[in-house]
PDB file of C-alpha atoms and ligand atoms in Angstrom:
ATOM      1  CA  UNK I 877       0.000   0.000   0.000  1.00  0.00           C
ATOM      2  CA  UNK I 878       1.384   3.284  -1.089  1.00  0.00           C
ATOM      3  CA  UNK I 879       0.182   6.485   0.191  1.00  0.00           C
ATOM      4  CA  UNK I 880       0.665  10.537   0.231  1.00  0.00           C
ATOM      5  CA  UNK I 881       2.797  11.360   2.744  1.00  0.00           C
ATOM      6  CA  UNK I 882       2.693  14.990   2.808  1.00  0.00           C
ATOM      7  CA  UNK I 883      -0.598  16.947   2.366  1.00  0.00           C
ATOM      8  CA  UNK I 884      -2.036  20.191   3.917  1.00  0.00           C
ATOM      9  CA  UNK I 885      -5.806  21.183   4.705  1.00  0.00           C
ATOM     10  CA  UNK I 886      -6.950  23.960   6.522  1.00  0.00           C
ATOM     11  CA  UNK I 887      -5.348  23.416   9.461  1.00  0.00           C
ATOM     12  CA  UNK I 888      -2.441  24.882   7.833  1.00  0.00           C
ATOM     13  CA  UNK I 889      -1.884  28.771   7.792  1.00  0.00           C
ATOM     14  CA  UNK I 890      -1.591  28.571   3.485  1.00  0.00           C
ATOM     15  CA  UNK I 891      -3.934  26.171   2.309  1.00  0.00           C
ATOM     16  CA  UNK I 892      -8.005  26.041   2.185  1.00  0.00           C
ATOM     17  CA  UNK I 893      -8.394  22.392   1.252  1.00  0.00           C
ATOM     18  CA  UNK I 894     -11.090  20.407   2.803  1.00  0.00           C
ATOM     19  CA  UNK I 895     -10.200  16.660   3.808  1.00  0.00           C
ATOM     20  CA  UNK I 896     -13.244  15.595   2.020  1.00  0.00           C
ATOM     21  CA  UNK I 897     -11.367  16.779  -1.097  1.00  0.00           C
ATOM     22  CA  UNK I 898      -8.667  14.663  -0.773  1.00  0.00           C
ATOM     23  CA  UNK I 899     -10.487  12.109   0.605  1.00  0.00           C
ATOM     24  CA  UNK I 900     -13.111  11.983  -2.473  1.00  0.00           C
ATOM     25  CA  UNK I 901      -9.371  11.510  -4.739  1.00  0.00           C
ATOM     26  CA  UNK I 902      -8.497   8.165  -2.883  1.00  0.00           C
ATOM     27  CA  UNK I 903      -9.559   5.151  -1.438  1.00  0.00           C
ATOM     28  CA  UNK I 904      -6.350   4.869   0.384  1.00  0.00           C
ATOM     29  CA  UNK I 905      -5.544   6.389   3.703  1.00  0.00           C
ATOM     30  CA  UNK I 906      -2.661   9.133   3.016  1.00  0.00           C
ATOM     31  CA  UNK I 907      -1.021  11.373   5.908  1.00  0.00           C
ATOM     32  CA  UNK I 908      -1.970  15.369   6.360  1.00  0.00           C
ATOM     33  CA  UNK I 909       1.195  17.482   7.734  1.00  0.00           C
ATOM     34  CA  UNK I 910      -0.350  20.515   8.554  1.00  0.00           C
ATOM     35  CA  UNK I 911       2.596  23.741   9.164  1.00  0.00           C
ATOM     36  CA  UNK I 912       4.129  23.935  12.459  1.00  0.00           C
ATOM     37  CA  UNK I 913       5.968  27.145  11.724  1.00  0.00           C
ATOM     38  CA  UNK I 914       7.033  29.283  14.768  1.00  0.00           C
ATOM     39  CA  UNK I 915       8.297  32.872  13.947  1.00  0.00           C
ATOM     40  CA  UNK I 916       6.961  32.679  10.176  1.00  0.00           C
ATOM     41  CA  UNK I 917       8.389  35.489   8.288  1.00  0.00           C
ATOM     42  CA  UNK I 918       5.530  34.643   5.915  1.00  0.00           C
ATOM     43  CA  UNK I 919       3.030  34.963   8.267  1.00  0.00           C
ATOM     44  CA  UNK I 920       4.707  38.446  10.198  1.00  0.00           C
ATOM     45  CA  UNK I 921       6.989  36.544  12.163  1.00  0.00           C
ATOM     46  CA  UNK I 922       3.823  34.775  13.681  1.00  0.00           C
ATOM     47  CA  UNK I 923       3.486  31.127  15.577  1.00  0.00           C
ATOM     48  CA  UNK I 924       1.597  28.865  13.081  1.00  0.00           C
ATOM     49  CA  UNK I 925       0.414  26.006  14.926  1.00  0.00           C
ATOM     50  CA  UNK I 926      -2.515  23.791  14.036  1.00  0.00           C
ATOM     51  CA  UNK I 927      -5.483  23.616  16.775  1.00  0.00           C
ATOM     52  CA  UNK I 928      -4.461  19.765  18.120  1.00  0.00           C
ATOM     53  CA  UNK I 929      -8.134  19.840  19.892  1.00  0.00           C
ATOM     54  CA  UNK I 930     -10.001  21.149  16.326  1.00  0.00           C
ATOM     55  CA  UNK I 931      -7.735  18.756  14.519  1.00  0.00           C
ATOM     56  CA  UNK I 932      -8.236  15.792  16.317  1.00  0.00           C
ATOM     57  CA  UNK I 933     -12.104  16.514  16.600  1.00  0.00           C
ATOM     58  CA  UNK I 934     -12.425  17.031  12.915  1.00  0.00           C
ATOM     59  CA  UNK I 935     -10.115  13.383  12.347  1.00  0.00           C
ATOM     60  CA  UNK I 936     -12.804  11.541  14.638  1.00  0.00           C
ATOM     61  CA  UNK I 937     -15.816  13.019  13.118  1.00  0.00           C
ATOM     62  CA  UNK I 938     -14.049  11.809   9.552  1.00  0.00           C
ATOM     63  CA  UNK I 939     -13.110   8.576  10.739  1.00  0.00           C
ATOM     64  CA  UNK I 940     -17.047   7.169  11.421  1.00  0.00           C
ATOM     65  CA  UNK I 941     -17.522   8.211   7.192  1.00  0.00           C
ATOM     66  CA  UNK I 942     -14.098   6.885   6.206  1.00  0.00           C
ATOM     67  CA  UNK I 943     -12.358   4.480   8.900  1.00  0.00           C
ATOM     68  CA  UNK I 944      -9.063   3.665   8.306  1.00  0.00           C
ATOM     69  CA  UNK I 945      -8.226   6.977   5.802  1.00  0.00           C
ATOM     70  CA  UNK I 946      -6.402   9.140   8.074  1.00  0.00           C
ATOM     71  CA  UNK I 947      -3.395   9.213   9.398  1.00  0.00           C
ATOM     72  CA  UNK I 948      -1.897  11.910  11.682  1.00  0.00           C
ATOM     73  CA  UNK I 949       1.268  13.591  10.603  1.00  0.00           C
ATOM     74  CA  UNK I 950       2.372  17.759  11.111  1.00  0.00           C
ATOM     75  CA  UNK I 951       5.408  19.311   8.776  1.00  0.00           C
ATOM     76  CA  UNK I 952       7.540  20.654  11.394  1.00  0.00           C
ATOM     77  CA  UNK I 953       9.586  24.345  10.251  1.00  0.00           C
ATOM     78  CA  UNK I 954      12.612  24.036  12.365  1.00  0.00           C
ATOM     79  CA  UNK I 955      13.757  27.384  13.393  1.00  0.00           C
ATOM     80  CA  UNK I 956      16.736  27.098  15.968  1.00  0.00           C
ATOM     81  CA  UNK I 957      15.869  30.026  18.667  1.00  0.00           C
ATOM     82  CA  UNK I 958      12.205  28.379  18.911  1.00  0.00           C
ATOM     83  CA  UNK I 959      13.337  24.260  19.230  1.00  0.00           C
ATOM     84  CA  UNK I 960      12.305  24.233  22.742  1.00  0.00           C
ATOM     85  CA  UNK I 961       8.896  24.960  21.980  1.00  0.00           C
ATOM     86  CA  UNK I 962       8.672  22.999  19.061  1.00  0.00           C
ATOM     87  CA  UNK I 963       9.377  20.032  21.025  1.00  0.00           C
ATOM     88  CA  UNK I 964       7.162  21.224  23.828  1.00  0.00           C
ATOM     89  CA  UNK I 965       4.413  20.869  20.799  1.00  0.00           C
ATOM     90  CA  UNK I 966       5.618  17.803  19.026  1.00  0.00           C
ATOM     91  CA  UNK I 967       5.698  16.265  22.559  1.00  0.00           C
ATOM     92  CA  UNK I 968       2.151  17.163  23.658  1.00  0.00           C
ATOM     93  CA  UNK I 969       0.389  15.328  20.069  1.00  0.00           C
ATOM     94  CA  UNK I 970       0.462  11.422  18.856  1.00  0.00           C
ATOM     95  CA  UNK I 971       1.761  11.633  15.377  1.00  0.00           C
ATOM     96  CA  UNK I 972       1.900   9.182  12.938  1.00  0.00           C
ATOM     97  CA  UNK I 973       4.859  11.344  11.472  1.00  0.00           C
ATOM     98  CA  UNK I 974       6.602  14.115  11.690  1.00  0.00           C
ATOM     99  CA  UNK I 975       8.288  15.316   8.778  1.00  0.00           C
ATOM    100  CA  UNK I 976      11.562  18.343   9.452  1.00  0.00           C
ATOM    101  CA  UNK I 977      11.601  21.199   7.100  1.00  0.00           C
ATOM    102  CA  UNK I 978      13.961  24.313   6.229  1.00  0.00           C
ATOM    103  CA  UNK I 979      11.540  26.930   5.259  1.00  0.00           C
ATOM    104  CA  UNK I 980      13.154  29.911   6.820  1.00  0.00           C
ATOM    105  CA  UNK I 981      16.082  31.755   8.217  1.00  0.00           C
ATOM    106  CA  UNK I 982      14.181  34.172  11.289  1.00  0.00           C
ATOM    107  CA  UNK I 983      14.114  36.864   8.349  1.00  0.00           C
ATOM    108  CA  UNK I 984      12.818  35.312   5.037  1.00  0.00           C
ATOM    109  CA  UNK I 985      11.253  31.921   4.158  1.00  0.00           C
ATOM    110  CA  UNK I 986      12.934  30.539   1.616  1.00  0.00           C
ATOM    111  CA  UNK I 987      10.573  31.269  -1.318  1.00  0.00           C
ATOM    112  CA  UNK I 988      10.994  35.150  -0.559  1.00  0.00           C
ATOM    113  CA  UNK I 989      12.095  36.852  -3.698  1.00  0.00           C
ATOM    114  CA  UNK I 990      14.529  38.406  -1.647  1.00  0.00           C
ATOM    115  CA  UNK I 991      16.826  35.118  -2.403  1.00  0.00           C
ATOM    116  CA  UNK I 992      16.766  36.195  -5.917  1.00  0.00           C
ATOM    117  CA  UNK I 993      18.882  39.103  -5.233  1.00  0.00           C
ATOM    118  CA  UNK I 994      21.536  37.366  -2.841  1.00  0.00           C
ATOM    119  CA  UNK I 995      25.030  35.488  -3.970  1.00  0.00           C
ATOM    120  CA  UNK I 996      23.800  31.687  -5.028  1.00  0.00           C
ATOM    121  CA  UNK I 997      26.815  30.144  -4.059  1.00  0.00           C
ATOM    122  CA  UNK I 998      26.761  31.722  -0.889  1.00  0.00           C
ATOM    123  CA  UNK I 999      23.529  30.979  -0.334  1.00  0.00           C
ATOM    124  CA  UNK I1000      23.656  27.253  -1.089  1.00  0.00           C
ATOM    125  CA  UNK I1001      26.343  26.984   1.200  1.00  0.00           C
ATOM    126  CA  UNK I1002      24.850  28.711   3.904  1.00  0.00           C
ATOM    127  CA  UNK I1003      21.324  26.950   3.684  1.00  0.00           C
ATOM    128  CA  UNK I1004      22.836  23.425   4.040  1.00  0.00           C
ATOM    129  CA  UNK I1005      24.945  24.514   7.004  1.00  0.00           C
ATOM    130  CA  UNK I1006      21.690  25.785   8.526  1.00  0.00           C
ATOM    131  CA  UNK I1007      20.354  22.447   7.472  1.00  0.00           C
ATOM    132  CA  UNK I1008      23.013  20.572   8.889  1.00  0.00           C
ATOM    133  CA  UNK I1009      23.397  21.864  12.310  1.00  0.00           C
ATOM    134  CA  UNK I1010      19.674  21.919  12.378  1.00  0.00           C
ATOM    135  CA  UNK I1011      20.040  18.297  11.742  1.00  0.00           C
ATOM    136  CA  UNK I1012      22.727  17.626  14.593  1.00  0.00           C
ATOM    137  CA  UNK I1013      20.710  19.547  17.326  1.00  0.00           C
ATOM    138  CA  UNK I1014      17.111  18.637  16.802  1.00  0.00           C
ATOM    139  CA  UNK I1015      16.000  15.714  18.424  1.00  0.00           C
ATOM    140  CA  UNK I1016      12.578  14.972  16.879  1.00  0.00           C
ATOM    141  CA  UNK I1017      11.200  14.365  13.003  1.00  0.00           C
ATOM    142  CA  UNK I1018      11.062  11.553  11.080  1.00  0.00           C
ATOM    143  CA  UNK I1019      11.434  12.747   8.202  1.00  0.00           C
ATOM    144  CA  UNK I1020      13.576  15.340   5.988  1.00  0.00           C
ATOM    145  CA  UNK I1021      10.969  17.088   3.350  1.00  0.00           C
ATOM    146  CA  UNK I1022      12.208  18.434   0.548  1.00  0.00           C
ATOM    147  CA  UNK I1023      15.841  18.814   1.041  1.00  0.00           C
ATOM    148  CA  UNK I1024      16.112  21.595  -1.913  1.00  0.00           C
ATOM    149  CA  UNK I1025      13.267  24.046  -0.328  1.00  0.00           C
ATOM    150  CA  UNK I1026      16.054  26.792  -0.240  1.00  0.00           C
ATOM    151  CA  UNK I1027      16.755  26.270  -4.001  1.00  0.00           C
ATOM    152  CA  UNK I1028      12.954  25.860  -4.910  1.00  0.00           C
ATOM    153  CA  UNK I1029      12.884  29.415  -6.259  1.00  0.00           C
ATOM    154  CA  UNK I1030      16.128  29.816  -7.335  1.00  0.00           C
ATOM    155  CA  UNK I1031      17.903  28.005 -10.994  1.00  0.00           C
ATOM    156  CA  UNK I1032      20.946  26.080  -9.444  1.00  0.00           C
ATOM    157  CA  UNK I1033      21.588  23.293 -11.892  1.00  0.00           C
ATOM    158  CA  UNK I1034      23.341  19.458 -10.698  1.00  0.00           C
ATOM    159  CA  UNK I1035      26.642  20.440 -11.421  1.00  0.00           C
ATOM    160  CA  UNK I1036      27.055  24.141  -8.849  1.00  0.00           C
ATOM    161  CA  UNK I1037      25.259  21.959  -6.511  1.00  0.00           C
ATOM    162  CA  UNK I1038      27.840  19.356  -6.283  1.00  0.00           C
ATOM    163  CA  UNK I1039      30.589  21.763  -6.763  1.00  0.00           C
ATOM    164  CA  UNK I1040      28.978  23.588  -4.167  1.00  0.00           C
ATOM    165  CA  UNK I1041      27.665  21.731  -1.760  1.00  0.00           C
ATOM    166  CA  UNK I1042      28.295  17.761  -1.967  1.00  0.00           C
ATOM    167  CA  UNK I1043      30.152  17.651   1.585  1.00  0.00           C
ATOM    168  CA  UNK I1044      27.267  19.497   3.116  1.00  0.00           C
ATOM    169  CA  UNK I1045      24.853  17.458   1.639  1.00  0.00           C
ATOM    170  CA  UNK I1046      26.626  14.238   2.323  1.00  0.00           C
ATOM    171  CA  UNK I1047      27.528  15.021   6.266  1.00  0.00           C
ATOM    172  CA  UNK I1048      23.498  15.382   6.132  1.00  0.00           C
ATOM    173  CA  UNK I1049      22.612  12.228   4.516  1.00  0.00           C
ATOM    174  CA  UNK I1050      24.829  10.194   6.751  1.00  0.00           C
ATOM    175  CA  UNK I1051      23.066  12.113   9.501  1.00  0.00           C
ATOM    176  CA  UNK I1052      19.774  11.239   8.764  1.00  0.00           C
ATOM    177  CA  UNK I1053      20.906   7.931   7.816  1.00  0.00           C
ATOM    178  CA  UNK I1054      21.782   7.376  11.728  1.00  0.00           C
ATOM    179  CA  UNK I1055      19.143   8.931  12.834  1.00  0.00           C
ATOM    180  CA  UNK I1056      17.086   6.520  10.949  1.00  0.00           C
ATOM    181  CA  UNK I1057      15.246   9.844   9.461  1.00  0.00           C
ATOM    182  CA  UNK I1058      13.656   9.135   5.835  1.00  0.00           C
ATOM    183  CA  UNK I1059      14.630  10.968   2.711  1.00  0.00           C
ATOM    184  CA  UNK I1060      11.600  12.539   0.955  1.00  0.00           C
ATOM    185  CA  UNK I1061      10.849  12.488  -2.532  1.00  0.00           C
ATOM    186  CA  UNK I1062       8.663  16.116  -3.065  1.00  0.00           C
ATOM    187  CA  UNK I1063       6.822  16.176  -6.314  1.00  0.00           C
ATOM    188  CA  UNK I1064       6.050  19.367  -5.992  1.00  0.00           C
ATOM    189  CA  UNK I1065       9.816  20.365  -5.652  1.00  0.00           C
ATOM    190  CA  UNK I1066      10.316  18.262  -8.303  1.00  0.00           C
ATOM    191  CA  UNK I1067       7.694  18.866 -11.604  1.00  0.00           C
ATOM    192  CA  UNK I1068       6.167  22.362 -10.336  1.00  0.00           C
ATOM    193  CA  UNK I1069       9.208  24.045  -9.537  1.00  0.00           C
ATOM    194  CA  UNK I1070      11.759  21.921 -11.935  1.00  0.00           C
ATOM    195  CA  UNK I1071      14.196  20.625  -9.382  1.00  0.00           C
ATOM    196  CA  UNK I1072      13.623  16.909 -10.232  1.00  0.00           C
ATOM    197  CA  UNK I1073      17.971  16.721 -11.701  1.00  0.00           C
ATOM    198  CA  UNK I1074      18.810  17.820  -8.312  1.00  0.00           C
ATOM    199  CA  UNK I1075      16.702  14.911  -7.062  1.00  0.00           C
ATOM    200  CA  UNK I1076      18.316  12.440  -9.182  1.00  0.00           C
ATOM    201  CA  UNK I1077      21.811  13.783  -8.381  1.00  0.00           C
ATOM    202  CA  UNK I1078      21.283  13.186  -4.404  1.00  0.00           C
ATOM    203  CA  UNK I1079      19.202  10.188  -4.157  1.00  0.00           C
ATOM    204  CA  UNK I1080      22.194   8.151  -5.134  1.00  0.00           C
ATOM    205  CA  UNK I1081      24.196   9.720  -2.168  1.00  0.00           C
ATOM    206  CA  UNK I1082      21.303   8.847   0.204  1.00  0.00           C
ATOM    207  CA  UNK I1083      21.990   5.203  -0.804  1.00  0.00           C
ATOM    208  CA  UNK I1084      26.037   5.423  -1.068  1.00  0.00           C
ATOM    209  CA  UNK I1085      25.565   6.454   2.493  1.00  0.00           C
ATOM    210  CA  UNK I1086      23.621   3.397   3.552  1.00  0.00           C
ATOM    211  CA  UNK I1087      19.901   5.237   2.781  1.00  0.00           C
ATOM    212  CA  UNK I1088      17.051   2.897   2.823  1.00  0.00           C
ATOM    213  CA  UNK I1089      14.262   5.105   3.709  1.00  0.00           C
ATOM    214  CA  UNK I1090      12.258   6.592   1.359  1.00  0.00           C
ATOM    215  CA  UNK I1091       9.018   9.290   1.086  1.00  0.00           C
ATOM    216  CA  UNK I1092       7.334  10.034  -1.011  1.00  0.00           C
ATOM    217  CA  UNK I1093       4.825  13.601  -0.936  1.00  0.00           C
ATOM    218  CA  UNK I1094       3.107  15.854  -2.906  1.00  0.00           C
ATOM    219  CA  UNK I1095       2.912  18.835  -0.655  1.00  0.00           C
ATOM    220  CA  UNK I1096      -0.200  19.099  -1.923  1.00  0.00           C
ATOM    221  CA  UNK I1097      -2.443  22.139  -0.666  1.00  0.00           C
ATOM    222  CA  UNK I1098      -5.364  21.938  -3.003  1.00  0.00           C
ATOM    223  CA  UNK I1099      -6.782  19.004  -4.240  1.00  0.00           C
ATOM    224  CA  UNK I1100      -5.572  19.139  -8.081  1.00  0.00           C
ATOM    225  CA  UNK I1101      -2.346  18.423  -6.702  1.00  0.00           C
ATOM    226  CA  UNK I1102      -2.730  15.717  -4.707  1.00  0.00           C
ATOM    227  CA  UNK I1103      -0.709  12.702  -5.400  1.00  0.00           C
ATOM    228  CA  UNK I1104       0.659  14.269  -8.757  1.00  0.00           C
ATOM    229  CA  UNK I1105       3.815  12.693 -10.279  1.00  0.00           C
ATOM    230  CA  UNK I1106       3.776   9.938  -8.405  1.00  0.00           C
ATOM    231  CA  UNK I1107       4.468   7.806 -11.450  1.00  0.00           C
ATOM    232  CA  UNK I1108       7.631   9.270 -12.941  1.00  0.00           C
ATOM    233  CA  UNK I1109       8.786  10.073  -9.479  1.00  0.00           C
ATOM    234  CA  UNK I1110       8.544   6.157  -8.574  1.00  0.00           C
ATOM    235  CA  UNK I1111      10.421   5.725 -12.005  1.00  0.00           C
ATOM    236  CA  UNK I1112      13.078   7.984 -10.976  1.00  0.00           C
ATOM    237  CA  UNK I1113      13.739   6.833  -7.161  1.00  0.00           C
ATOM    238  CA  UNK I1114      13.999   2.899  -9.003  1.00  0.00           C
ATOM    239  CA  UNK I1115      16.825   4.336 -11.079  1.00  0.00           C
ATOM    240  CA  UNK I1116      18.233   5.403  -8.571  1.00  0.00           C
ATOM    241  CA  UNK I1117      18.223   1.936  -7.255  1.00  0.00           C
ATOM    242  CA  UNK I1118      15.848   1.834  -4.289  1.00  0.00           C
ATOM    243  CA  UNK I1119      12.884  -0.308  -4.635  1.00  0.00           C
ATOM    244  CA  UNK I1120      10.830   0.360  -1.963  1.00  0.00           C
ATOM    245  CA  UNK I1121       9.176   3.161  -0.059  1.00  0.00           C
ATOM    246  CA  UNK I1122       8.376   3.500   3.560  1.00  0.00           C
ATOM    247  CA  UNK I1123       4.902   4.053   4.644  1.00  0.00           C
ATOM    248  CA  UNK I1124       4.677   5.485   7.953  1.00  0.00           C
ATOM    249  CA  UNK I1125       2.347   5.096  10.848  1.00  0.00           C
ATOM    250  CA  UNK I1126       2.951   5.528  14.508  1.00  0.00           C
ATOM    251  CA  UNK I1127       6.438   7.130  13.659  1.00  0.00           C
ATOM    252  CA  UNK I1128       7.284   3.367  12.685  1.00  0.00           C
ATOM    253  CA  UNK I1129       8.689   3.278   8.832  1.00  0.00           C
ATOM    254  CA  UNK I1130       7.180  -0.374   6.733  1.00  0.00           C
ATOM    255  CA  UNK I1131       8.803  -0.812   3.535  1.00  0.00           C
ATOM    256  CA  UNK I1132       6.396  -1.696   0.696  1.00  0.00           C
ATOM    257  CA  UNK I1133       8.122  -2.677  -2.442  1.00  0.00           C
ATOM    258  CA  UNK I1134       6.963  -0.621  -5.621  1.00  0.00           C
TER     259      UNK I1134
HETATM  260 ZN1   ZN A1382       7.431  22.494   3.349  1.00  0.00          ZN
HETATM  261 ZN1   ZN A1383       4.408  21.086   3.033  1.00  0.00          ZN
END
């Protein structure tokens, strides 16, 4: 059984979907990770946290029209100054996963135009150092999303970011590898904002560094996009040479072969 490991609804600050939406797309349970984003530059430097008592109400009142569809999951925005609190939250819930995400520095989320105007080497650099030491001092998530969100806006190509950053990137797959933290495969990352190369270019390091756990999301937050690419993205993590994904529940990983 394959599912979508990364979806929004409501309870996140940016999306309006409805779970009946998604719901009406599958007949297979999938996994909403609504935003925990503390200090969201894109929401003024806000908290974004999803109502755990709305949330879980809503899941039980869904579960008596479609048992067995929902699974529990939040996408967590690390943020350094704030980890305390963030593990305060994670602490407090019963997720089925928790994915870890970059999305912004304290000043800009990552998809801020103002990332246009800054030096792309240094940049690159400086995001997976973020990343990295992000990695070493946070002690929750299962999985890493999207491991390119600070290049989603930007055109690095394969080659400046192995030239660039290929140490960075493989002190933090041998880092999740230990940590027995899952690599995700974003389609969104990958066919609406073109970084799919850079996808093929590290999923082969995941493995060289003893990788065996793999996601797979669409970040969908409307309905159209749920579940989108899955297909050529399953075609591009066997080239790689995985053949299985992991499907989580109760922050437990089982590998179903594809
Ligand atoms: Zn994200
Ligand atoms: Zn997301």
């Amino acid at each position: 059984m394959e599912y979508d490991q990364h979806v929004h609804t409501y309870f996140s600050f940016d999306s309006q979907a409805q779970f009946e939406d998604y719901l009406r797309k599958t007949s297979q349970p999938f996994i909403t990770t609504e935003h925990l984003e503390l200090s969201n530059p894109d929401d003024n430097g806000g908290d974004d946290a999803p109502d755990q008592a709305a949330y879980t109400a809503k899941l039980q009142e869904l579960k008596r029209r479609y048992p067995n569809r929902l699974l529990r999951g939040i996408e967590c925005g690390y943020f350094a100054p704030r980890q305390a609190d963030l593990q305060r939250y994670l602490q407090a819930q019963d997720f089925d996963l928790v994915l870890l995400s970059f999305h912004h520095d304290g000043q800009y989320d990552y998809q801020d135009p103002h990332f246009k105007q800054v030096d792309l080497k240094r940049h690159v650099q400086t995001y997976y150092d973020r990343m990295l030491a992000g990695l070493k001092a946070a002690p929750f998530g299962d999985v890493l999303a999207h491991f390119d969100y600070g290049l989603r806006i930007l055109d690095v190509t394969p080659a400046q970011l192995e030239a660039w950053a290929k140490p960075q990137l493989q002190a933090i797959l041998a880092l999740i590898v230990k940590r027995q933290l899952a690599f995700e495969v974003n389609t969104k990352s990958m066919y609406q904002w073109g970084n799919a190369e850079l996808y093929e270019l590290v999923l082969p390091w995941y493995r060289e560094a003893g990788g065996a756990l793999v996601t797979l999301g669409s970040d969908a937050h409307t309905a159209d996009k749920f579940l989108t690419g899955f297909a050529e993205a399953k075609a591009l993590i066997r080239s790689a040479g995985f053949s299985q994904l992991a499907m989580y529940q109760g922050h437990q990983p089982h590998l179903t072969t594809f």
